[in-house]
XYZ file of N, CA and C in Angstrom:
582
model
N -20.726 -18.480 30.628
C -20.091 -17.373 29.913
C -18.631 -17.272 30.343
N -17.791 -16.970 29.404
C -16.353 -16.873 29.679
C -16.054 -15.640 30.513
N -15.035 -15.745 31.316
C -14.542 -14.648 32.143
C -14.066 -13.502 31.249
N -14.254 -12.250 31.703
C -13.833 -11.069 30.932
C -12.340 -11.107 30.626
N -11.533 -11.692 31.513
C -10.093 -11.797 31.263
C -9.805 -12.705 30.070
N -10.701 -13.685 29.824
C -10.517 -14.596 28.697
C -11.032 -13.996 27.397
N -11.913 -13.003 27.499
C -12.508 -12.373 26.318
C -12.386 -10.853 26.440
N -11.148 -10.359 26.451
C -10.933 -8.926 26.680
C -11.468 -8.024 25.568
N -11.808 -8.587 24.423
C -12.312 -7.773 23.315
C -13.837 -7.817 23.203
N -14.485 -8.409 24.204
C -15.946 -8.473 24.229
C -16.512 -7.065 24.065
N -17.453 -6.914 23.128
C -18.067 -5.616 22.889
C -17.352 -4.774 21.833
N -16.210 -5.223 21.385
C -15.448 -4.492 20.366
C -15.694 -5.116 18.990
N -15.651 -4.281 17.973
C -15.677 -4.748 16.592
C -14.315 -4.432 16.002
N -13.699 -5.441 15.393
C -12.345 -5.293 14.853
C -12.372 -5.593 13.357
N -11.763 -4.709 12.582
C -11.653 -4.915 11.141
C -10.342 -5.595 10.789
N -10.411 -6.595 9.922
C -9.220 -7.294 9.430
C -9.154 -7.067 7.922
N -8.044 -6.500 7.457
C -7.886 -6.191 6.033
C -6.978 -7.175 5.310
N -6.477 -8.172 6.004
C -5.502 -9.113 5.445
C -6.099 -9.975 4.337
N -5.224 -10.406 3.449
C -5.571 -11.342 2.383
C -5.173 -12.750 2.822
N -3.880 -12.933 3.029
C -3.366 -14.234 3.439
C -3.649 -14.460 4.923
N -4.061 -15.643 5.232
C -4.234 -16.096 6.613
C -5.177 -15.214 7.436
N -6.117 -14.532 6.788
C -7.034 -13.692 7.553
C -7.892 -14.526 8.491
N -8.149 -15.795 8.108
C -8.966 -16.657 8.960
C -8.312 -16.858 10.323
N -6.992 -17.009 10.332
C -6.258 -17.208 11.588
C -6.420 -15.977 12.475
N -6.241 -14.797 11.889
C -6.387 -13.558 12.655
C -7.819 -13.405 13.163
N -8.778 -13.654 12.281
C -10.182 -13.502 12.654
C -10.574 -14.457 13.772
N -10.136 -15.708 13.675
C -10.447 -16.692 14.719
C -9.847 -16.287 16.064
N -8.620 -15.823 16.045
C -7.957 -15.395 17.279
C -8.720 -14.240 17.926
N -9.100 -13.261 17.123
C -9.837 -12.110 17.650
C -11.212 -12.529 18.169
N -11.894 -13.394 17.438
C -13.220 -13.852 17.862
C -13.141 -14.633 19.173
N -12.122 -15.461 19.328
C -11.956 -16.203 20.590
C -11.739 -15.261 21.765
N -11.229 -14.093 21.485
C -11.009 -13.106 22.541
C -12.227 -12.192 22.723
N -13.299 -12.509 21.983
C -14.557 -11.813 22.199
C -14.931 -10.778 21.161
N -14.087 -10.489 20.209
C -14.373 -9.444 19.227
C -15.359 -9.918 18.170
N -16.154 -8.978 17.704
C -16.912 -9.197 16.477
C -15.956 -8.798 15.357
N -15.775 -9.651 14.371
C -14.772 -9.414 13.333
C -15.437 -9.121 12.000
N -14.990 -8.039 11.378
C -15.395 -7.706 10.017
C -14.172 -7.869 9.126
N -14.333 -8.599 8.029
C -13.207 -8.804 7.107
C -13.482 -8.067 5.805
N -12.497 -7.303 5.376
C -12.564 -6.606 4.098
C -11.175 -6.515 3.505
N -10.827 -7.468 2.675
C -9.493 -7.513 2.066
C -9.263 -6.250 1.228
N -8.164 -5.563 1.495
C -7.851 -4.332 0.766
C -6.750 -4.522 -0.266
N -6.076 -5.660 -0.211
C -4.975 -5.944 -1.118
C -4.935 -7.455 -1.342
N -4.676 -7.861 -2.572
C -4.646 -9.283 -2.909
C -3.241 -9.666 -3.359
N -2.755 -10.808 -2.897
C -1.441 -11.302 -3.296
C -1.591 -12.144 -4.554
N -0.907 -11.730 -5.624
C -0.946 -12.456 -6.891
C 0.291 -13.338 -6.983
N 0.082 -14.625 -6.989
C 1.157 -15.616 -7.014
C 1.769 -15.673 -8.413
N 3.077 -15.455 -8.502
C 3.781 -15.490 -9.786
C 4.693 -16.704 -9.915
N 4.512 -17.697 -9.043
C 5.456 -18.819 -9.036
C 5.362 -19.694 -10.281
N 4.297 -19.596 -11.047
C 4.194 -20.350 -12.299
C 4.586 -19.508 -13.507
N 5.074 -18.317 -13.260
C 5.477 -17.405 -14.327
C 6.821 -17.850 -14.906
N 6.916 -17.856 -16.217
C 8.164 -18.260 -16.882
C 9.346 -17.383 -16.475
N 9.076 -16.145 -16.143
C 10.153 -15.227 -15.763
C 10.869 -15.705 -14.498
N 10.116 -16.223 -13.530
C 10.720 -16.718 -12.288
C 11.618 -17.919 -12.574
N 11.145 -18.838 -13.385
C 11.970 -20.000 -13.744
C 13.217 -19.548 -14.490
N 13.062 -18.578 -15.382
C 14.200 -18.090 -16.161
C 15.276 -17.456 -15.307
N 14.879 -16.588 -14.383
C 15.878 -15.927 -13.538
C 16.518 -16.938 -12.589
N 15.753 -17.908 -12.127
C 16.305 -18.926 -11.224
C 17.358 -19.767 -11.936
N 17.064 -20.165 -13.156
C 18.035 -20.932 -13.945
C 19.270 -20.090 -14.250
N 19.075 -18.792 -14.493
C 20.211 -17.894 -14.742
C 21.093 -17.770 -13.502
N 20.485 -17.778 -12.318
C 21.258 -17.704 -11.076
C 22.063 -18.981 -10.849
N 21.515 -20.113 -11.250
C 22.253 -21.372 -11.137
C 23.429 -21.364 -12.112
N 23.186 -20.905 -13.338
C 24.236 -20.892 -14.370
C 25.342 -19.896 -14.055
N 24.946 -18.732 -13.544
C 25.913 -17.685 -13.187
C 25.490 -17.085 -11.847
N 26.011 -17.614 -10.743
C 25.578 -17.172 -9.416
C 25.819 -15.680 -9.189
N 24.934 -15.061 -8.426
C 25.147 -13.660 -8.073
C 26.205 -13.557 -6.980
N 26.751 -12.363 -6.807
C 27.635 -12.124 -5.667
C 26.811 -12.095 -4.382
N 25.616 -11.519 -4.512
C 24.769 -11.262 -3.347
C 23.318 -11.552 -3.689
N 22.592 -12.070 -2.709
C 21.159 -12.301 -2.815
C 20.478 -11.511 -1.710
N 19.484 -10.711 -2.072
C 18.687 -9.977 -1.090
C 17.332 -10.669 -0.983
N 17.024 -11.145 0.223
C 15.735 -11.768 0.496
C 14.899 -10.804 1.311
N 13.671 -10.586 0.854
C 12.816 -9.608 1.513
C 11.799 -10.222 2.462
N 11.214 -11.353 2.071
C 10.166 -11.938 2.905
C 10.354 -13.443 3.036
N 9.945 -13.957 4.164
C 9.989 -15.395 4.364
C 9.016 -16.109 3.450
N 7.806 -15.570 3.319
C 6.798 -16.177 2.461
C 7.289 -16.236 1.020
N 7.836 -15.134 0.527
C 8.317 -15.093 -0.848
C 9.459 -16.058 -1.089
N 10.357 -16.161 -0.123
C 11.483 -17.088 -0.250
C 10.986 -18.528 -0.302
N 10.056 -18.865 0.578
C 9.482 -20.212 0.591
C 8.765 -20.511 -0.721
N 7.944 -19.576 -1.184
C 7.218 -19.772 -2.442
C 8.191 -19.997 -3.599
N 9.253 -19.211 -3.637
C 10.245 -19.303 -4.712
C 10.911 -20.679 -4.723
N 11.434 -21.080 -3.577
C 12.150 -22.355 -3.512
C 11.229 -23.541 -3.801
N 10.009 -23.503 -3.282
C 9.060 -24.588 -3.550
C 8.685 -24.649 -5.029
N 8.515 -23.486 -5.654
C 8.201 -23.458 -7.089
C 9.345 -24.045 -7.902
N 10.570 -23.752 -7.499
C 11.722 -24.285 -8.228
C 11.906 -25.780 -7.967
N 11.516 -26.244 -6.773
C 11.498 -27.691 -6.521
C 10.546 -28.364 -7.510
N 9.421 -27.713 -7.758
C 8.401 -28.262 -8.641
C 8.844 -28.430 -10.082
N 9.828 -27.656 -10.516
C 10.306 -27.792 -11.898
C 11.696 -28.437 -11.958
N 12.150 -28.943 -10.814
C 13.410 -29.677 -10.785
C 14.670 -28.842 -10.680
N 14.534 -27.569 -10.337
C 15.688 -26.666 -10.238
C 16.066 -26.393 -8.781
N 15.180 -26.730 -7.858
C 15.351 -26.366 -6.454
C 16.656 -26.803 -5.817
N 17.058 -28.037 -6.026
C 18.296 -28.538 -5.417
C 19.521 -27.776 -5.883
N 19.629 -27.574 -7.196
C 20.762 -26.814 -7.734
C 20.726 -25.361 -7.276
N 19.526 -24.787 -7.219
C 19.395 -23.398 -6.778
C 19.842 -23.258 -5.323
N 19.384 -24.151 -4.453
C 19.791 -24.104 -3.042
C 21.305 -24.259 -2.894
N 21.889 -25.160 -3.684
C 23.343 -25.373 -3.621
C 24.095 -24.099 -3.989
N 23.640 -23.403 -5.011
C 24.276 -22.143 -5.417
C 24.070 -21.071 -4.351
N 22.840 -20.945 -3.860
C 22.536 -19.882 -2.896
C 23.257 -20.086 -1.569
N 23.631 -21.314 -1.276
C 24.394 -21.592 -0.052
C 25.813 -21.042 -0.139
N 26.240 -20.636 -1.333
C 27.614 -20.146 -1.520
C 27.706 -18.638 -1.692
N 26.566 -17.946 -1.747
C 26.607 -16.504 -2.004
C 26.321 -15.711 -0.728
N 26.683 -14.441 -0.754
C 26.359 -13.539 0.351
C 24.844 -13.325 0.354
N 24.206 -13.531 1.500
C 22.763 -13.343 1.623
C 22.499 -12.203 2.594
N 21.715 -11.237 2.130
C 21.270 -10.120 2.956
C 19.767 -10.279 3.152
N 19.293 -10.131 4.383
C 17.871 -10.299 4.680
C 17.285 -8.986 5.172
N 16.102 -8.656 4.656
C 15.437 -7.434 5.095
C 14.896 -7.567 6.517
N 14.553 -8.777 6.922
C 13.981 -8.936 8.253
C 14.146 -10.347 8.781
N 13.630 -10.601 9.984
C 13.843 -11.891 10.634
C 13.158 -13.066 9.940
N 12.007 -12.847 9.319
C 11.333 -13.961 8.647
C 12.126 -14.412 7.427
N 12.617 -13.461 6.657
C 13.444 -13.815 5.494
C 14.729 -14.497 5.956
N 15.332 -13.982 7.023
C 16.578 -14.570 7.540
C 16.345 -15.996 8.023
N 15.277 -16.216 8.758
C 14.971 -17.547 9.281
C 14.704 -18.538 8.151
N 13.944 -18.110 7.162
C 13.646 -18.976 6.024
C 14.918 -19.317 5.259
N 15.789 -18.334 5.087
C 17.062 -18.568 4.389
C 17.895 -19.608 5.132
N 17.983 -19.471 6.432
C 18.775 -20.421 7.223
C 18.205 -21.836 7.127
N 16.885 -21.946 7.194
C 16.250 -23.267 7.075
C 16.525 -23.899 5.711
N 16.741 -23.056 4.702
C 17.012 -23.554 3.344
C 18.497 -23.806 3.107
N 19.323 -23.629 4.150
C 20.749 -23.926 4.028
C 21.631 -22.754 3.650
N 21.069 -21.556 3.657
C 21.858 -20.367 3.333
C 22.427 -19.756 4.607
N 23.529 -19.045 4.459
C 24.118 -18.307 5.569
C 23.788 -16.835 5.376
N 23.127 -16.254 6.358
C 22.759 -14.841 6.269
C 23.926 -14.009 6.779
N 24.492 -13.211 5.895
C 25.650 -12.387 6.239
C 25.254 -11.121 6.979
N 24.046 -10.631 6.714
C 23.611 -9.361 7.304
C 22.093 -9.300 7.275
N 21.525 -8.663 8.304
C 20.077 -8.471 8.390
C 19.802 -7.009 8.683
N 18.862 -6.420 7.970
C 18.526 -5.003 8.142
C 18.034 -4.747 9.565
N 18.649 -3.807 10.268
C 18.288 -3.577 11.671
C 16.868 -3.055 11.869
N 16.368 -2.270 10.904
C 15.019 -1.714 11.056
C 13.991 -2.443 10.189
N 14.443 -3.513 9.525
C 13.559 -4.323 8.685
C 12.950 -3.529 7.535
N 13.703 -2.571 6.995
C 13.214 -1.777 5.870
C 14.191 -1.889 4.700
N 13.649 -1.792 3.495
C 14.457 -1.947 2.298
C 15.511 -0.851 2.173
N 15.208 0.341 2.660
C 16.187 1.440 2.597
C 17.480 1.060 3.312
N 17.383 0.302 4.397
C 18.589 -0.162 5.101
C 19.407 -1.105 4.223
N 18.727 -1.939 3.448
C 19.428 -2.854 2.538
C 20.182 -2.050 1.489
N 19.508 -1.076 0.902
C 20.135 -0.224 -0.122
C 21.353 0.482 0.459
N 21.208 1.059 1.651
C 22.331 1.750 2.301
C 23.485 0.793 2.577
N 23.167 -0.400 3.056
C 24.215 -1.382 3.362
C 24.991 -1.762 2.102
N 24.280 -2.034 1.032
C 24.941 -2.406 -0.225
C 25.828 -1.259 -0.703
N 25.315 -0.041 -0.645
C 26.087 1.119 -1.122
C 27.309 1.391 -0.253
N 27.154 1.293 1.067
C 28.271 1.635 1.962
C 29.298 0.520 2.104
N 28.971 -0.658 1.583
C 29.943 -1.759 1.637
C 30.536 -2.040 0.261
N 30.500 -1.050 -0.605
C 31.206 -1.151 -1.879
C 30.399 -1.583 -3.075
N 29.082 -1.698 -2.930
C 28.274 -2.129 -4.068
C 28.519 -3.594 -4.398
N 27.978 -4.038 -5.491
C 28.126 -5.429 -5.913
C 28.197 -5.471 -7.435
N 28.849 -6.526 -7.949
C 28.888 -6.719 -9.399
C 27.536 -7.255 -9.877
N 27.082 -8.338 -9.259
C 25.831 -9.002 -9.676
C 25.016 -9.303 -8.426
N 23.861 -8.679 -8.316
C 23.009 -8.824 -7.137
C 21.625 -9.279 -7.583
N 21.069 -10.259 -6.892
C 19.698 -10.717 -7.134
C 18.841 -10.265 -5.960
N 17.651 -9.755 -6.254
C 16.762 -9.270 -5.197
C 15.378 -9.885 -5.368
N 14.894 -10.498 -4.291
C 13.540 -11.047 -4.279
C 12.570 -9.878 -4.168
N 11.676 -9.769 -5.133
C 10.678 -8.706 -5.091
C 9.646 -9.038 -4.017
N 9.113 -7.998 -3.394
C 8.199 -8.218 -2.265
C 6.763 -7.816 -2.561
N 6.420 -7.695 -3.826
C 5.067 -7.287 -4.176
C 4.989 -5.834 -4.583
N 6.008 -5.056 -4.234
C 6.058 -3.643 -4.600
C 6.384 -3.495 -6.078
N 6.278 -2.281 -6.561
C 6.678 -1.970 -7.927
C 8.144 -2.339 -8.109
N 8.432 -3.088 -9.148
C 9.787 -3.596 -9.375
C 10.825 -2.485 -9.421
N 10.522 -1.401 -10.105
C 11.515 -0.329 -10.267
C 11.836 0.352 -8.935
N 10.887 0.360 -8.001
C 11.149 0.949 -6.684
C 12.210 0.164 -5.919
N 12.381 -1.103 -6.258
C 13.373 -1.945 -5.593
C 14.667 -2.037 -6.394
N 14.543 -2.214 -7.697
C 15.722 -2.383 -8.547
C 16.473 -1.067 -8.719
N 15.750 0.023 -8.924
C 16.375 1.325 -9.177
C 17.396 1.744 -8.135
N 17.037 1.774 -6.856
C 18.002 2.200 -5.836
C 19.237 1.301 -5.744
N 19.080 0.013 -6.004
C 20.228 -0.898 -5.962
C 21.119 -0.735 -7.188
N 20.529 -0.327 -8.294
C 21.285 -0.177 -9.542
C 22.349 0.905 -9.465
N 22.201 1.840 -8.538
C 23.199 2.911 -8.431
C 24.526 2.404 -7.882
N 24.510 1.268 -7.173
C 25.762 0.746 -6.614
C 26.071 -0.687 -7.058
N 25.290 -1.210 -7.993
C 25.517 -2.570 -8.487
C 25.576 -2.549 -10.011
N 26.492 -3.310 -10.571
C 26.611 -3.371 -12.029
C 25.396 -4.046 -12.659
N 24.870 -5.072 -11.987
C 23.714 -5.801 -12.513
C 22.798 -6.179 -11.354
N 21.509 -5.902 -11.517
C 20.510 -6.274 -10.515
C 19.488 -7.183 -11.189
N 19.341 -8.375 -10.637
C 18.405 -9.360 -11.183
C 17.185 -9.461 -10.275
N 16.018 -9.026 -10.731
C 14.810 -9.138 -9.915
C 14.256 -10.563 -9.932
N 13.801 -11.012 -8.769
C 13.202 -12.342 -8.620
C 11.714 -12.133 -8.318
N 10.850 -12.273 -9.332
C 9.419 -11.986 -9.153
C 8.651 -13.194 -8.619
N 8.309 -13.179 -7.347
C 7.611 -14.309 -6.738
C 6.122 -14.012 -6.584
N 5.797 -12.804 -6.187
C 4.403 -12.382 -6.081
C 4.348 -10.871 -6.207
N 3.143 -10.376 -6.448
C 2.941 -8.928 -6.443
C 1.563 -8.652 -5.861
N 1.360 -7.405 -5.544
C 0.094 -7.012 -4.936
C -0.828 -6.411 -5.975
N -2.111 -6.591 -5.736
C -3.130 -5.985 -6.577
C -4.385 -5.790 -5.750
N -5.356 -5.148 -6.345
C -6.633 -4.971 -5.664
C -7.396 -6.295 -5.692
N -8.197 -6.549 -4.678
C -8.981 -7.786 -4.680
C -10.040 -7.749 -5.786
N -10.432 -8.919 -6.269
C -11.474 -8.985 -7.294
C -12.782 -8.412 -6.765
N -13.135 -8.782 -5.544
C -14.367 -8.301 -4.916
C -13.999 -7.227 -3.894
N -14.312 -5.993 -4.218
C -13.953 -4.876 -3.331
C -15.081 -4.496 -2.372
N -16.234 -5.124 -2.526
C -17.375 -4.781 -1.674
C -17.106 -5.009 -0.185
N -16.456 -6.124 0.226
C -16.173 -6.287 1.657
C -15.274 -5.174 2.219
N -14.309 -4.705 1.447
C -13.448 -3.610 1.914
C -14.256 -2.326 2.046
N -15.127 -2.077 1.079
C -15.986 -0.881 1.156
C -16.901 -0.956 2.381
N -17.451 -2.144 2.635
C -18.323 -2.320 3.803
C -17.550 -2.090 5.097
N -16.305 -2.538 5.131
C -15.471 -2.328 6.314
C -15.202 -0.840 6.520
N -14.874 -0.131 5.456
C -14.638 1.317 5.553
C -15.913 2.022 6.008
N -17.050 1.639 5.448
C -18.323 2.239 5.862
C -18.586 1.995 7.345
N -18.285 0.787 7.820
C -18.493 0.463 9.237
C -17.583 1.300 10.125
N -16.339 1.491 9.702
C -15.402 2.307 10.486
C -15.873 3.757 10.514
N -16.251 4.276 9.363
C -16.681 5.679 9.289
C -18.008 5.907 10.001
N -18.839 4.859 10.037
C -20.135 4.975 10.681
C -20.076 4.820 12.191
N -18.896 4.445 12.697
C -18.713 4.329 14.139
C -19.171 3.021 14.644
C-alpha cells in the first residue's frame, strides 16, 4: 500500500465538472488517492469549421485590425490550426505579427508569442474587464478584433464598441450544456447527499 504522503486524498471523493481534459484531472486525483466522480456541467462547441470563422480571418488578412484581443490559449491555437487547414494560416500569422496584441491572460500571451506575435499588453487580473478598461483608457481603437471565449458574443463586443469604431468578433468556440446531463445530476446528488 502506498504511503499516506503519496496518497493524501485517500478517503476523499472529488467531483470533476470539466469537459476538456477531464481525464487528466481525474487521473491525477485518483493517483493521489481520491475517488473521482465526473459530471460535465458545460460542453465546448468547436466552431473552427464554421464559415464565419474563415470569413472573419480572411477579412483580417485583407484589412488588418489595429489591435487583436486574445482571450484564451486554447482558442488561439484552435483558430490558427483551423486557418492552417484552409490555407490561410500563414498569411494570417504574418498579418497578426504586425498588429498590437492584447492578451487577457498568460496562456493567451504564451500562445501568441509561440505563433510569432508580439504581446503589447497583458491583463493584470486576467479578466476581460481589464481589457475593456485598457482599450478605453488608451484612446480606443479604429478596428479591433476580439477572440470570443465561449461567452455570449454581445457581452464581449458591446463593451469594446463604446471605445472602438469597429469590433470584429472571432468565433472559435462557445459553451453549451452537455448532451448527457445525467452525470452532472448524479454529481450534484452526491454532493448534496454528503
